């Protein structure tokens, strides 16, 4: 989900006349928090006449010039459609729909958390087609993105016996996640580079020193507003793994053969990241020998 077919055309956001006209020829995505309606492998859109009342956000256009809006409102009941999040369906969406859903959810989360000005505590209102909020004193606030690093630590060994270090987050307690392992991750701190954050987070979470960092790509992850910066890093598997139990319940090294077996469905003794996540991408790149 790092690719997008959405043309954001930011210069349209302050053009009230153009936006008013675009609304009546737009496709509208209804968003309720992190959920949208999903049916037959696609997001479900409505036209302006079928859109509910709610805050409108102009998301952009497709390559043909069709405008897209999102409306923040409760999701209606629609035959054959279900509520779904980007976590659940992101890997099934094309580049346009994936970009639309991530933008809509990120804006929805930001608006929900920024109804009051951090400057003076006064209520703010949406402006610029939903891409900013403004307080009564004229102070304007824009959506923020919090950078986070996510890293696949491996031993640099080729072949099926090459190993990677995965962890089970202490917060993963619901039934479907109790045996899931994934890449280590953490937020970039103030005044810190992404590379320094990789080294620090791995050290803090599992007590392992890493080197040979390689940037692999990024992914928007609006839960509520993160940008995941994906890396690989190498480490000596003979180092003792010492987990920070406040964050990581357990961590261990897995061979390529073990990881490949889970992804192919040949084994189910542990779980791996969902296909829509950059963690899944990092693992498949490592399996293919591209990291």
Short mmCIF file of N, CA and C in Angstrom, two decimals, residues 5 15 18 33 37 44 46 120 155 171 181 199 205 218 230 248 259 263 276 281:
data_model
loop_
_atom_site.label_atom_id
_atom_site.label_comp_id
_atom_site.label_asym_id
_atom_site.label_seq_id
_atom_site.Cartn_x
_atom_site.Cartn_y
_atom_site.Cartn_z
N UNK A 5 -2.86 5.75 -6.78
CA UNK A 5 -3.31 6.30 -8.06
C UNK A 5 -4.08 7.59 -7.87
N UNK A 15 -10.46 26.49 -3.63
CA UNK A 15 -11.30 27.01 -4.72
C UNK A 15 -12.74 26.60 -4.45
N UNK A 18 -15.00 25.86 -7.58
CA UNK A 18 -14.69 24.58 -8.22
C UNK A 18 -15.16 23.42 -7.36
N UNK A 33 -14.86 6.85 11.34
CA UNK A 33 -13.62 6.51 12.04
C UNK A 33 -12.63 5.87 11.07
N UNK A 37 -17.28 1.28 3.71
CA UNK A 37 -18.06 0.14 3.21
C UNK A 37 -17.30 -0.54 2.07
N UNK A 44 -17.08 0.98 -1.55
CA UNK A 44 -18.38 1.38 -2.05
C UNK A 44 -18.51 2.89 -2.01
N UNK A 46 -20.85 6.45 -3.14
CA UNK A 46 -22.18 6.96 -3.47
C UNK A 46 -22.00 8.26 -4.23
N UNK A 120 -4.88 28.06 21.90
CA UNK A 120 -5.65 28.73 22.95
C UNK A 120 -6.84 27.91 23.45
N UNK A 155 20.10 -12.13 9.85
CA UNK A 155 21.49 -12.48 10.10
C UNK A 155 22.39 -12.39 8.87
N UNK A 171 0.93 -5.99 23.65
CA UNK A 171 -0.45 -5.53 23.53
C UNK A 171 -1.31 -6.46 22.68
N UNK A 181 3.76 -13.05 15.30
CA UNK A 181 5.06 -12.41 15.40
C UNK A 181 5.23 -11.47 14.22
N UNK A 199 18.35 1.73 15.30
CA UNK A 199 19.34 1.18 16.22
C UNK A 199 18.83 1.23 17.66
N UNK A 205 14.11 -2.80 22.62
CA UNK A 205 13.07 -3.82 22.65
C UNK A 205 13.61 -5.22 22.84
N UNK A 218 8.34 3.02 2.37
CA UNK A 218 7.47 3.57 3.41
C UNK A 218 6.02 3.24 3.12
N UNK A 230 10.30 1.73 6.44
CA UNK A 230 10.74 0.35 6.51
C UNK A 230 12.23 0.17 6.27
N UNK A 248 7.42 -5.94 24.55
CA UNK A 248 7.55 -7.18 23.80
C UNK A 248 7.38 -8.38 24.73
N UNK A 259 9.33 -19.20 8.11
CA UNK A 259 8.50 -18.09 7.65
C UNK A 259 7.78 -18.46 6.36
N UNK A 263 3.61 -18.52 5.46
CA UNK A 263 3.03 -17.73 4.37
C UNK A 263 2.41 -18.61 3.30
N UNK A 276 -1.56 -6.51 4.06
CA UNK A 276 -1.63 -5.08 3.74
C UNK A 276 -0.52 -4.27 4.39
N UNK A 281 5.60 -6.90 3.60
CA UNK A 281 6.49 -6.60 2.47
C UNK A 281 7.95 -6.85 2.84
#
